[in-house]
Amino acid sequence: MSPATPIREPTLRLCRWTYAALLLFCAAFPARGDSSFLVNTVPQNLDNFYHDLRERVASCQHNLAGGFYSVDNGTNTTSYCTNDPHRPSIIYLSGGNGTLSNMDIDCDGVQGGSQDDGRCSLGRSPDYQDATAFRDVIQSYNVGISDLNTYVHPYVVFGNSGSKPGWRTFDPTEYGVRPLSVMAVVCPGNKMVYGIWGDTNGDDGDKPMVGEVSIALATACWGKNMTGDNGYDGMDVLYVAFTGKDAVPGKNGADWAAKDYDTFERSIQGLGDKLVQRMRAGAGGRKVTSSWVVAGGVFAGGLWLAL
């Protein structure tokens, strides 16, 4: 075998410039599920966490509560999981065996506005409720709205309540997750949306279900084919809730009265970035490879690439 040909300096320099340009491009132009709905690229540590869960047979680090359904005709193998049962910093959904959750559409709360195109109307959502679980909290903010709007606010339905005999329940507040706190939702294709914990699953159906979001959040991930009666069936969506009061934007930390999804999403991005940055390297301990473009070069995965 002949010896490898050394990479010439001009070629190496071109590769460095190209790599740096790609990093800048990814930072400046986030991925989009729909051309009119903002969605972020997945940060490296959260991407590692996502793929670690997908590649592990036992994709639940610590099971807090199980027996939930993600798909109506599926099995009750979905659980609420955490990274630390004693001092949890995150809670997420796992379907076991490398699966996570699907994404169904929740139309509850206020409707109307410029982005209301009828995809989440009463006739298309058989379990529609005119109020979300935390309407009273929203009203206490006195920010000009009476409740969350499914077309504007990217809210997540998280937690299960009910009083039917044998009904499976889970209350995230018992582990430190607070109403209207920021959540991270990872959709396949390197897409991430920051959402708000805005509603809970009740016992109005036949089974305790998980994996619902507002039409605004679903549209950001999958486009306008999402409707009140048509969601995403793949079991590869990750929902991450963060514990602690610092995960709550509160009255002044989000543009609650925004008229469109993009405006609201941008108002919680800064807080969402901070919450994701504090996550550990990954479920399976995979090393995080971070990259920063700095004047004069790129620092990537522990290597300095001079420009």
Tab-separated table of C-alpha atoms in Angstrom:
chain	number	residue	atom	x	y	z
A	1	MET	CA	0.000	0.000	0.000
A	2	SER	CA	1.435	3.355	-0.984
A	3	PRO	CA	1.823	6.033	1.727
A	4	ALA	CA	-0.955	8.574	2.053
A	5	THR	CA	-0.473	11.834	0.203
A	6	PRO	CA	-0.116	14.788	2.613
A	7	ILE	CA	-2.851	17.385	2.476
A	8	ARG	CA	-1.468	20.553	0.955
A	9	GLU	CA	-1.745	23.750	2.979
A	10	PRO	CA	-4.031	25.585	0.490
A	11	THR	CA	-6.439	22.620	0.541
A	12	LEU	CA	-6.383	22.449	4.333
A	13	ARG	CA	-6.998	26.184	4.587
A	14	LEU	CA	-9.953	25.892	2.173
A	15	CYS	CA	-11.423	23.082	4.282
A	16	ARG	CA	-11.104	25.239	7.398
A	17	TRP	CA	-12.835	28.162	5.730
A	18	THR	CA	-15.594	25.899	4.389
A	19	TYR	CA	-16.187	24.342	7.811
A	20	ALA	CA	-16.356	27.749	9.466
A	21	ALA	CA	-18.767	28.996	6.816
A	22	LEU	CA	-21.048	25.996	7.388
A	23	LEU	CA	-21.115	26.677	11.120
A	24	LEU	CA	-22.034	30.291	10.523
A	25	PHE	CA	-24.717	29.293	8.020
A	26	CYS	CA	-26.329	26.831	10.465
A	27	ALA	CA	-26.350	29.460	13.182
A	28	ALA	CA	-27.790	32.166	10.950
A	29	PHE	CA	-30.395	30.064	9.146
A	30	PRO	CA	-32.203	27.637	11.461
A	31	ALA	CA	-34.030	24.664	10.042
A	32	ARG	CA	-37.695	25.125	9.229
A	33	GLY	CA	-40.597	22.715	9.266
A	34	ASP	CA	-42.802	25.262	7.519
A	35	SER	CA	-41.547	28.279	5.606
A	36	SER	CA	-43.591	30.663	7.748
A	37	PHE	CA	-42.957	29.058	11.160
A	38	LEU	CA	-39.648	29.513	12.960
A	39	VAL	CA	-37.906	26.367	14.219
A	40	ASN	CA	-34.396	25.991	15.623
A	41	THR	CA	-31.586	23.565	14.874
A	42	VAL	CA	-30.912	21.145	17.729
A	43	PRO	CA	-27.949	22.129	19.967
A	44	GLN	CA	-25.214	19.513	20.090
A	45	ASN	CA	-25.730	18.366	23.679
A	46	LEU	CA	-29.487	17.944	23.193
A	47	ASP	CA	-28.843	16.172	19.889
A	48	ASN	CA	-26.504	13.770	21.696
A	49	PHE	CA	-29.148	13.183	24.348
A	50	TYR	CA	-31.787	12.527	21.673
A	51	HIS	CA	-29.668	10.006	19.783
A	52	ASP	CA	-28.504	8.273	22.961
A	53	LEU	CA	-32.136	7.637	23.893
A	54	ARG	CA	-32.943	6.442	20.371
A	55	GLU	CA	-29.985	4.034	20.321
A	56	ARG	CA	-30.534	2.485	23.753
A	57	VAL	CA	-32.814	-0.512	24.224
A	58	ALA	CA	-33.728	0.845	27.657
A	59	SER	CA	-34.319	4.465	26.677
A	60	CYS	CA	-35.581	5.607	30.087
A	61	GLN	CA	-32.890	6.571	32.576
A	62	HIS	CA	-35.173	6.576	35.640
A	63	ASN	CA	-38.857	5.719	35.329
A	64	LEU	CA	-41.150	8.027	37.313
A	65	ALA	CA	-44.474	6.700	36.002
A	66	GLY	CA	-45.425	4.266	33.233
A	67	GLY	CA	-48.434	2.721	31.607
A	68	PHE	CA	-49.331	5.550	29.208
A	69	TYR	CA	-50.332	5.428	25.544
A	70	SER	CA	-48.840	7.516	22.775
A	71	VAL	CA	-50.923	5.909	20.030
A	72	ASP	CA	-54.612	4.995	20.433
A	73	ASN	CA	-54.211	1.500	19.054
A	74	GLY	CA	-50.727	1.023	20.520
A	75	THR	CA	-49.440	-0.384	23.784
A	76	ASN	CA	-49.182	1.356	27.156
A	77	THR	CA	-45.384	1.346	27.206
A	78	THR	CA	-44.749	5.101	27.383
A	79	SER	CA	-43.262	6.476	30.589
A	80	TYR	CA	-42.317	9.769	32.197
A	81	CYS	CA	-38.576	9.535	32.799
A	82	THR	CA	-35.909	11.646	34.472
A	83	ASN	CA	-32.159	11.971	34.638
A	84	ASP	CA	-32.083	11.856	38.455
A	85	PRO	CA	-34.946	10.478	40.591
A	86	HIS	CA	-33.779	12.417	43.650
A	87	ARG	CA	-32.940	15.801	42.123
A	88	PRO	CA	-34.392	15.800	38.611
A	89	SER	CA	-33.473	18.653	36.302
A	90	ILE	CA	-35.443	17.296	33.335
A	91	ILE	CA	-38.454	15.049	32.732
A	92	TYR	CA	-39.051	13.487	29.330
A	93	LEU	CA	-41.244	10.898	27.602
A	94	SER	CA	-39.924	7.515	26.492
A	95	GLY	CA	-41.751	4.699	24.750
A	96	GLY	CA	-39.047	2.131	25.530
A	97	ASN	CA	-36.877	0.097	23.151
A	98	GLY	CA	-35.400	3.193	21.550
A	99	THR	CA	-38.753	4.878	20.906
A	100	LEU	CA	-39.926	8.193	22.303
A	101	SER	CA	-43.363	9.643	21.508
A	102	ASN	CA	-45.529	10.700	18.604
A	103	MET	CA	-47.170	14.114	18.119
A	104	ASP	CA	-50.934	14.580	18.244
A	105	ILE	CA	-52.697	17.928	17.962
A	106	ASP	CA	-54.425	19.732	20.818
A	107	CYS	CA	-56.784	22.571	19.910
A	108	ASP	CA	-57.753	23.644	23.428
A	109	GLY	CA	-57.827	27.230	24.601
A	110	VAL	CA	-58.424	30.361	22.575
A	111	GLN	CA	-58.666	30.300	18.791
A	112	GLY	CA	-58.788	33.057	16.205
A	113	GLY	CA	-56.282	35.615	14.988
A	114	SER	CA	-54.355	36.013	11.745
A	115	GLN	CA	-52.958	32.451	11.817
A	116	ASP	CA	-56.288	30.715	12.430
A	117	ASP	CA	-56.876	28.900	9.143
A	118	GLY	CA	-59.444	26.439	10.454
A	119	ARG	CA	-57.099	23.460	10.803
A	120	CYS	CA	-57.880	23.200	14.506
A	121	SER	CA	-61.585	24.028	14.448
A	122	LEU	CA	-64.080	22.375	16.783
A	123	GLY	CA	-65.294	20.001	14.085
A	124	ARG	CA	-61.780	18.657	13.506
A	125	SER	CA	-60.913	18.144	17.165
A	126	PRO	CA	-63.394	15.828	18.907
A	127	ASP	CA	-61.977	16.425	22.414
A	128	TYR	CA	-61.804	20.222	22.152
A	129	GLN	CA	-61.950	22.169	25.429
A	130	ASP	CA	-62.411	25.944	25.533
A	131	ALA	CA	-59.778	26.328	28.257
A	132	THR	CA	-56.261	25.073	28.950
A	133	ALA	CA	-55.169	23.777	32.343
A	134	PHE	CA	-53.352	26.980	33.312
A	135	ARG	CA	-55.800	29.589	32.086
A	136	ASP	CA	-55.994	31.091	35.578
A	137	VAL	CA	-52.221	31.595	35.624
A	138	ILE	CA	-52.335	33.368	32.269
A	139	GLN	CA	-55.138	35.611	33.475
A	140	SER	CA	-53.191	36.455	36.631
A	141	TYR	CA	-50.399	37.839	34.435
A	142	ASN	CA	-52.805	40.520	33.163
A	143	VAL	CA	-51.098	40.679	29.781
A	144	GLY	CA	-54.152	41.182	27.604
A	145	ILE	CA	-55.094	37.572	26.823
A	146	SER	CA	-57.517	35.233	28.566
A	147	ASP	CA	-55.803	31.943	27.668
A	148	LEU	CA	-53.245	30.319	25.381
A	149	ASN	CA	-54.026	30.354	21.660
A	150	THR	CA	-53.330	27.057	19.881
A	151	TYR	CA	-52.411	28.940	16.670
A	152	VAL	CA	-49.957	31.279	18.404
A	153	HIS	CA	-48.506	29.616	21.507
A	154	PRO	CA	-46.394	26.463	21.010
A	155	TYR	CA	-47.722	24.706	24.075
A	156	VAL	CA	-47.172	21.084	25.124
A	157	VAL	CA	-49.736	18.858	26.841
A	158	PHE	CA	-47.712	17.235	29.622
A	159	GLY	CA	-48.820	15.303	32.696
A	160	ASN	CA	-51.953	13.179	33.198
A	161	SER	CA	-54.887	13.657	35.519
A	162	GLY	CA	-58.125	11.740	36.055
A	163	SER	CA	-60.332	9.997	38.592
A	164	LYS	CA	-61.505	6.919	36.721
A	165	PRO	CA	-60.777	3.650	38.550
A	166	GLY	CA	-57.298	2.422	37.622
A	167	TRP	CA	-56.568	5.510	35.517
A	168	ARG	CA	-52.862	6.240	35.205
A	169	THR	CA	-51.881	9.736	36.373
A	170	PHE	CA	-48.710	11.796	36.646
A	171	ASP	CA	-48.233	15.281	38.063
A	172	PRO	CA	-45.006	16.963	36.854
A	173	THR	CA	-45.268	19.591	39.600
A	174	GLU	CA	-44.425	16.907	42.179
A	175	TYR	CA	-40.954	16.795	40.622
A	176	GLY	CA	-40.419	20.527	40.225
A	177	VAL	CA	-41.856	21.314	36.779
A	178	ARG	CA	-43.929	24.494	36.989
A	179	PRO	CA	-46.946	25.622	34.942
A	180	LEU	CA	-46.138	27.708	31.866
A	181	SER	CA	-42.452	26.756	32.045
A	182	VAL	CA	-40.366	26.431	28.888
A	183	MET	CA	-39.969	22.998	27.306
A	184	ALA	CA	-37.838	21.743	24.414
A	185	VAL	CA	-39.379	19.593	21.679
A	186	VAL	CA	-37.066	17.780	19.250
A	187	CYS	CA	-38.534	16.596	15.943
A	188	PRO	CA	-36.655	14.358	13.483
A	189	GLY	CA	-34.670	16.236	10.896
A	190	ASN	CA	-32.612	18.333	13.346
A	191	LYS	CA	-35.588	20.516	14.274
A	192	MET	CA	-36.264	21.931	17.725
A	193	VAL	CA	-39.085	24.098	19.011
A	194	TYR	CA	-39.199	25.791	22.395
A	195	GLY	CA	-42.640	25.283	23.849
A	196	ILE	CA	-44.571	26.098	26.981
A	197	TRP	CA	-46.070	23.560	29.374
A	198	GLY	CA	-49.591	24.764	28.781
A	199	ASP	CA	-52.041	21.912	29.278
A	200	THR	CA	-52.509	18.456	30.816
A	201	ASN	CA	-54.076	15.212	29.615
A	202	GLY	CA	-57.430	14.390	31.233
A	203	ASP	CA	-59.557	11.267	31.532
A	204	ASP	CA	-62.119	12.251	28.884
A	205	GLY	CA	-60.896	9.521	26.535
A	206	ASP	CA	-60.617	5.765	26.734
A	207	LYS	CA	-56.905	5.664	27.563
A	208	PRO	CA	-54.347	7.871	29.356
A	209	MET	CA	-52.616	9.506	26.395
A	210	VAL	CA	-49.402	11.521	25.984
A	211	GLY	CA	-47.689	13.403	23.166
A	212	GLU	CA	-49.998	16.305	22.301
A	213	VAL	CA	-49.062	19.842	21.285
A	214	SER	CA	-50.743	22.967	19.959
A	215	ILE	CA	-51.285	23.336	16.230
A	216	ALA	CA	-48.631	26.096	16.207
A	217	LEU	CA	-45.918	23.779	17.497
A	218	ALA	CA	-46.924	20.910	15.205
A	219	THR	CA	-46.915	23.221	12.190
A	220	ALA	CA	-43.384	24.382	12.989
A	221	CYS	CA	-42.176	20.772	12.897
A	222	TRP	CA	-44.271	19.272	10.125
A	223	GLY	CA	-45.988	22.006	8.133
A	224	LYS	CA	-49.607	22.827	7.480
A	225	ASN	CA	-50.734	19.286	6.783
A	226	MET	CA	-51.129	19.048	10.567
A	227	THR	CA	-54.759	19.456	11.677
A	228	GLY	CA	-56.956	18.818	14.684
A	229	ASP	CA	-57.533	15.271	13.432
A	230	ASN	CA	-54.189	14.588	11.738
A	231	GLY	CA	-50.922	14.482	13.638
A	232	TYR	CA	-47.518	12.819	13.280
A	233	ASP	CA	-47.421	9.067	13.995
A	234	GLY	CA	-43.675	8.446	14.252
A	235	MET	CA	-42.438	7.471	17.725
A	236	ASP	CA	-39.337	9.646	17.504
A	237	VAL	CA	-40.359	13.000	19.007
A	238	LEU	CA	-38.621	14.065	22.218
A	239	TYR	CA	-40.391	16.201	24.825
A	240	VAL	CA	-38.176	17.656	27.570
A	241	ALA	CA	-39.554	19.582	30.557
A	242	PHE	CA	-37.216	21.526	32.839
A	243	THR	CA	-37.569	21.756	36.596
A	244	GLY	CA	-37.179	24.840	38.776
A	245	LYS	CA	-38.495	28.371	38.867
A	246	ASP	CA	-35.822	29.579	36.451
A	247	ALA	CA	-37.596	27.643	33.664
A	248	VAL	CA	-40.664	29.889	33.992
A	249	PRO	CA	-40.587	33.084	31.908
A	250	GLY	CA	-43.347	34.603	34.037
A	251	LYS	CA	-45.349	37.674	33.171
A	252	ASN	CA	-42.496	39.677	31.656
A	253	GLY	CA	-40.288	36.934	30.233
A	254	ALA	CA	-42.396	36.107	27.180
A	255	ASP	CA	-44.544	37.983	24.717
A	256	TRP	CA	-47.791	36.341	25.818
A	257	ALA	CA	-49.914	38.765	23.825
A	258	ALA	CA	-48.054	38.036	20.560
A	259	LYS	CA	-50.263	37.868	17.478
A	260	ASP	CA	-48.285	35.129	15.717
A	261	TYR	CA	-46.194	32.073	16.478
A	262	ASP	CA	-42.825	33.457	15.334
A	263	THR	CA	-43.067	36.478	17.623
A	264	PHE	CA	-43.857	34.346	20.653
A	265	GLU	CA	-41.227	31.716	19.829
A	266	ARG	CA	-38.496	34.357	19.600
A	267	SER	CA	-39.550	35.776	22.971
A	268	ILE	CA	-38.702	32.495	24.774
A	269	GLN	CA	-35.629	31.472	22.768
A	270	GLY	CA	-33.129	33.082	25.117
A	271	LEU	CA	-34.502	31.250	28.144
A	272	GLY	CA	-34.811	28.021	26.186
A	273	ASP	CA	-31.156	28.234	25.114
A	274	LYS	CA	-30.043	28.634	28.734
A	275	LEU	CA	-32.084	25.638	29.866
A	276	VAL	CA	-30.753	23.386	27.113
A	277	GLN	CA	-27.159	24.502	27.714
A	278	ARG	CA	-27.301	23.277	31.294
A	279	MET	CA	-28.191	19.716	30.237
A	280	ARG	CA	-25.545	17.080	30.626
A	281	ALA	CA	-23.599	15.618	27.737
A	282	GLY	CA	-26.096	12.879	26.957
A	283	ALA	CA	-28.101	9.975	28.297
A	284	GLY	CA	-25.311	7.505	27.669
A	285	GLY	CA	-22.361	9.728	28.529
A	286	ARG	CA	-21.426	10.486	24.948
A	287	LYS	CA	-18.889	13.272	24.698
A	288	VAL	CA	-20.341	16.586	23.597
A	289	THR	CA	-18.588	18.160	20.636
A	290	SER	CA	-19.206	21.888	20.622
A	291	SER	CA	-18.116	24.442	18.070
A	292	TRP	CA	-17.588	28.186	18.279
A	293	VAL	CA	-16.574	30.543	15.512
A	294	VAL	CA	-14.010	32.912	16.988
A	295	ALA	CA	-12.023	35.708	15.386
A	296	GLY	CA	-9.136	34.051	13.595
A	297	GLY	CA	-10.385	30.465	13.620
A	298	VAL	CA	-12.768	27.776	14.795
A	299	PHE	CA	-12.626	25.774	18.017
A	300	ALA	CA	-14.385	22.469	17.327
A	301	GLY	CA	-14.354	19.260	19.344
A	302	GLY	CA	-11.254	20.332	21.252
A	303	LEU	CA	-9.308	21.292	18.114
A	304	TRP	CA	-8.329	24.814	17.102
A	305	LEU	CA	-8.611	25.351	13.372
A	306	ALA	CA	-6.785	28.519	12.411
A	307	LEU	CA	-8.222	30.468	9.488
